[in-house]
PDB file of C-alpha atoms in Angstrom:
ATOM      1  CA  ALA R 177       0.000   0.000   0.000  1.00  0.00           C
ATOM      2  CA  ILE R 178       2.779   2.413   0.898  1.00  0.00           C
ATOM      3  CA  GLU R 179       4.473   1.897  -2.468  1.00  0.00           C
ATOM      4  CA  ALA R 180       1.215   2.664  -4.261  1.00  0.00           C
ATOM      5  CA  PHE R 181       0.682   5.851  -2.265  1.00  0.00           C
ATOM      6  CA  GLU R 182       4.270   6.961  -2.907  1.00  0.00           C
ATOM      7  CA  LYS R 183       3.627   6.729  -6.664  1.00  0.00           C
ATOM      8  CA  LEU R 184       0.812   9.278  -6.478  1.00  0.00           C
ATOM      9  CA  SER R 185       1.448  12.786  -7.715  1.00  0.00           C
ATOM     10  CA  THR R 186       2.092  15.444  -5.089  1.00  0.00           C
ATOM     11  CA  SER R 187      -1.418  16.843  -5.407  1.00  0.00           C
ATOM     12  CA  GLU R 188      -2.991  13.399  -5.076  1.00  0.00           C
ATOM     13  CA  GLY R 189      -0.753  12.181  -2.262  1.00  0.00           C
ATOM     14  CA  ASN R 190      -0.881  15.403  -0.313  1.00  0.00           C
ATOM     15  CA  THR R 191      -4.307  14.721   1.194  1.00  0.00           C
ATOM     16  CA  ALA R 192      -5.272  13.823   4.731  1.00  0.00           C
ATOM     17  CA  TRP R 193      -6.972  10.631   3.536  1.00  0.00           C
ATOM     18  CA  VAL R 194      -3.806   9.342   1.837  1.00  0.00           C
ATOM     19  CA  GLN R 195      -1.678  10.306   4.840  1.00  0.00           C
ATOM     20  CA  VAL R 196      -4.003   8.477   7.246  1.00  0.00           C
ATOM     21  CA  GLN R 197      -3.912   5.386   5.018  1.00  0.00           C
ATOM     22  CA  THR R 198      -0.109   5.576   4.868  1.00  0.00           C
ATOM     23  CA  GLY R 199       0.074   6.043   8.638  1.00  0.00           C
ATOM     24  CA  THR R 200      -2.212   3.048   9.097  1.00  0.00           C
ATOM     25  CA  ALA R 201       0.017   0.908   6.872  1.00  0.00           C
ATOM     26  CA  TYR R 202       3.107   1.919   8.849  1.00  0.00           C
ATOM     27  CA  PHE R 203       1.218   1.268  12.095  1.00  0.00           C
ATOM     28  CA  ASN R 204       0.324  -2.236  10.930  1.00  0.00           C
ATOM     29  CA  MET R 205       4.020  -2.881  10.265  1.00  0.00           C
ATOM     30  CA  ALA R 206       4.927  -1.538  13.743  1.00  0.00           C
ATOM     31  CA  GLN R 207       6.904   1.320  12.198  1.00  0.00           C
ATOM     32  CA  TYR R 208       5.555   3.813  14.682  1.00  0.00           C
ATOM     33  CA  GLN R 209       7.868   6.739  13.939  1.00  0.00           C
ATOM     34  CA  MET R 210       6.996   6.619  10.245  1.00  0.00           C
ATOM     35  CA  ALA R 211       3.321   6.283  11.149  1.00  0.00           C
ATOM     36  CA  GLU R 212       3.592   9.315  13.399  1.00  0.00           C
ATOM     37  CA  GLN R 213       5.004  11.408  10.550  1.00  0.00           C
ATOM     38  CA  SER R 214       2.113  10.453   8.272  1.00  0.00           C
ATOM     39  CA  PHE R 215      -0.528  11.159  10.903  1.00  0.00           C
ATOM     40  CA  LYS R 216       1.080  14.518  11.762  1.00  0.00           C
ATOM     41  CA  LYS R 217       0.940  15.465   8.105  1.00  0.00           C
ATOM     42  CA  ALA R 218      -2.722  14.418   7.941  1.00  0.00           C
ATOM     43  CA  ARG R 219      -3.502  16.618  10.962  1.00  0.00           C
ATOM     44  CA  LYS R 220      -1.708  19.541   9.357  1.00  0.00           C
ATOM     45  CA  LEU R 221      -3.628  19.077   6.093  1.00  0.00           C
ATOM     46  CA  GLU R 222      -7.001  18.604   7.794  1.00  0.00           C
ATOM     47  CA  PRO R 223      -6.982  19.747  11.441  1.00  0.00           C
ATOM     48  CA  SER R 224     -10.666  18.929  11.916  1.00  0.00           C
ATOM     49  CA  ARG R 225     -10.262  15.294  10.840  1.00  0.00           C
ATOM     50  CA  ILE R 226     -11.393  12.760  13.430  1.00  0.00           C
ATOM     51  CA  VAL R 227     -11.436   9.562  11.351  1.00  0.00           C
ATOM     52  CA  GLY R 228      -8.224   7.609  11.880  1.00  0.00           C
ATOM     53  CA  MET R 229      -7.095   9.572  14.917  1.00  0.00           C
ATOM     54  CA  GLU R 230      -7.659   6.591  17.211  1.00  0.00           C
ATOM     55  CA  LEU R 231      -4.748   4.891  15.412  1.00  0.00           C
ATOM     56  CA  TYR R 232      -2.664   8.050  15.670  1.00  0.00           C
ATOM     57  CA  SER R 233      -3.292   8.077  19.413  1.00  0.00           C
ATOM     58  CA  THR R 234      -2.181   4.455  19.648  1.00  0.00           C
ATOM     59  CA  VAL R 235       1.013   5.348  17.780  1.00  0.00           C
ATOM     60  CA  LEU R 236       1.637   8.134  20.289  1.00  0.00           C
ATOM     61  CA  TRP R 237       0.909   5.683  23.116  1.00  0.00           C
ATOM     62  CA  PHE R 238       3.490   3.207  21.796  1.00  0.00           C
ATOM     63  CA  LEU R 239       6.028   6.026  21.447  1.00  0.00           C
ATOM     64  CA  LYS R 240       5.188   7.211  25.002  1.00  0.00           C
ATOM     65  CA  LYS R 241       4.480  10.740  23.755  1.00  0.00           C
ATOM     66  CA  GLU R 242       2.214  11.744  26.593  1.00  0.00           C
ATOM     67  CA  HIS R 243       2.036  15.478  25.859  1.00  0.00           C
ATOM     68  CA  GLU R 244       1.232  15.018  22.182  1.00  0.00           C
ATOM     69  CA  LEU R 245      -1.375  12.379  23.014  1.00  0.00           C
ATOM     70  CA  CYS R 246      -3.098  14.544  25.614  1.00  0.00           C
ATOM     71  CA  TYR R 247      -3.060  17.517  23.234  1.00  0.00           C
ATOM     72  CA  LEU R 248      -4.674  15.360  20.533  1.00  0.00           C
ATOM     73  CA  ALA R 249      -7.320  14.282  23.054  1.00  0.00           C
ATOM     74  CA  GLN R 250      -8.104  17.901  23.920  1.00  0.00           C
ATOM     75  CA  GLU R 251      -8.399  18.842  20.259  1.00  0.00           C
ATOM     76  CA  LEU R 252     -10.730  15.951  19.466  1.00  0.00           C
ATOM     77  CA  VAL R 253     -12.933  16.662  22.491  1.00  0.00           C
ATOM     78  CA  ALA R 254     -13.261  20.230  21.211  1.00  0.00           C
ATOM     79  CA  LEU R 255     -14.201  18.945  17.737  1.00  0.00           C
ATOM     80  CA  ASP R 256     -16.644  16.195  18.735  1.00  0.00           C
ATOM     81  CA  LYS R 257     -16.743  14.804  22.240  1.00  0.00           C
ATOM     82  CA  THR R 258     -19.261  12.119  21.247  1.00  0.00           C
ATOM     83  CA  ALA R 259     -17.247  10.590  18.379  1.00  0.00           C
ATOM     84  CA  PRO R 260     -16.017   7.039  19.055  1.00  0.00           C
ATOM     85  CA  GLN R 261     -12.534   8.027  17.893  1.00  0.00           C
ATOM     86  CA  THR R 262     -12.440  10.742  20.547  1.00  0.00           C
ATOM     87  CA  TRP R 263     -13.310   8.208  23.235  1.00  0.00           C
ATOM     88  CA  CYS R 264     -10.511   5.890  22.049  1.00  0.00           C
ATOM     89  CA  VAL R 265      -8.034   8.764  22.113  1.00  0.00           C
ATOM     90  CA  LEU R 266      -9.168   9.715  25.633  1.00  0.00           C
ATOM     91  CA  GLY R 267      -8.711   6.115  26.762  1.00  0.00           C
ATOM     92  CA  ASN R 268      -5.166   6.065  25.389  1.00  0.00           C
ATOM     93  CA  CYS R 269      -4.459   9.406  27.038  1.00  0.00           C
ATOM     94  CA  PHE R 270      -5.546   8.143  30.452  1.00  0.00           C
ATOM     95  CA  SER R 271      -3.641   4.908  29.908  1.00  0.00           C
ATOM     96  CA  VAL R 272      -0.353   6.629  29.100  1.00  0.00           C
ATOM     97  CA  GLN R 273      -0.825   8.659  32.294  1.00  0.00           C
ATOM     98  CA  ARG R 274      -1.225   5.371  34.170  1.00  0.00           C
ATOM     99  CA  GLU R 275      -4.812   6.143  35.094  1.00  0.00           C
ATOM    100  CA  PHE R 276      -5.896   2.650  34.153  1.00  0.00           C
ATOM    101  CA  GLU R 277      -9.259   2.643  35.935  1.00  0.00           C
ATOM    102  CA  THR R 278     -10.290   5.825  34.135  1.00  0.00           C
ATOM    103  CA  ALA R 279      -8.930   4.500  30.828  1.00  0.00           C
ATOM    104  CA  ILE R 280     -11.068   1.374  31.122  1.00  0.00           C
ATOM    105  CA  LYS R 281     -14.179   3.526  31.425  1.00  0.00           C
ATOM    106  CA  PHE R 282     -13.424   5.027  28.034  1.00  0.00           C
TER     107      PHE R 282
END
């Protein structure tokens, strides 16, 4: 999948959807730093995007990037506090802070 996305023109590949798909592919290969780069680019291209951010939060959890994860959680709560992706991100945020009981509730 990554090879196919890399063959896209700049205008086609420079979309949040493509970046989330690329980040997901890297995530599935446990290449978390590469996944993080793709998800960051997706957020920059489409700051209001919620779809796929649960995977981004899991990447940040694996990388132990607590501040970035909590910031993402705050942004998603501001966008849509009822979205399932927001709840997943909140759960990861509480988990990385070692608030396991609270994380389980999310």
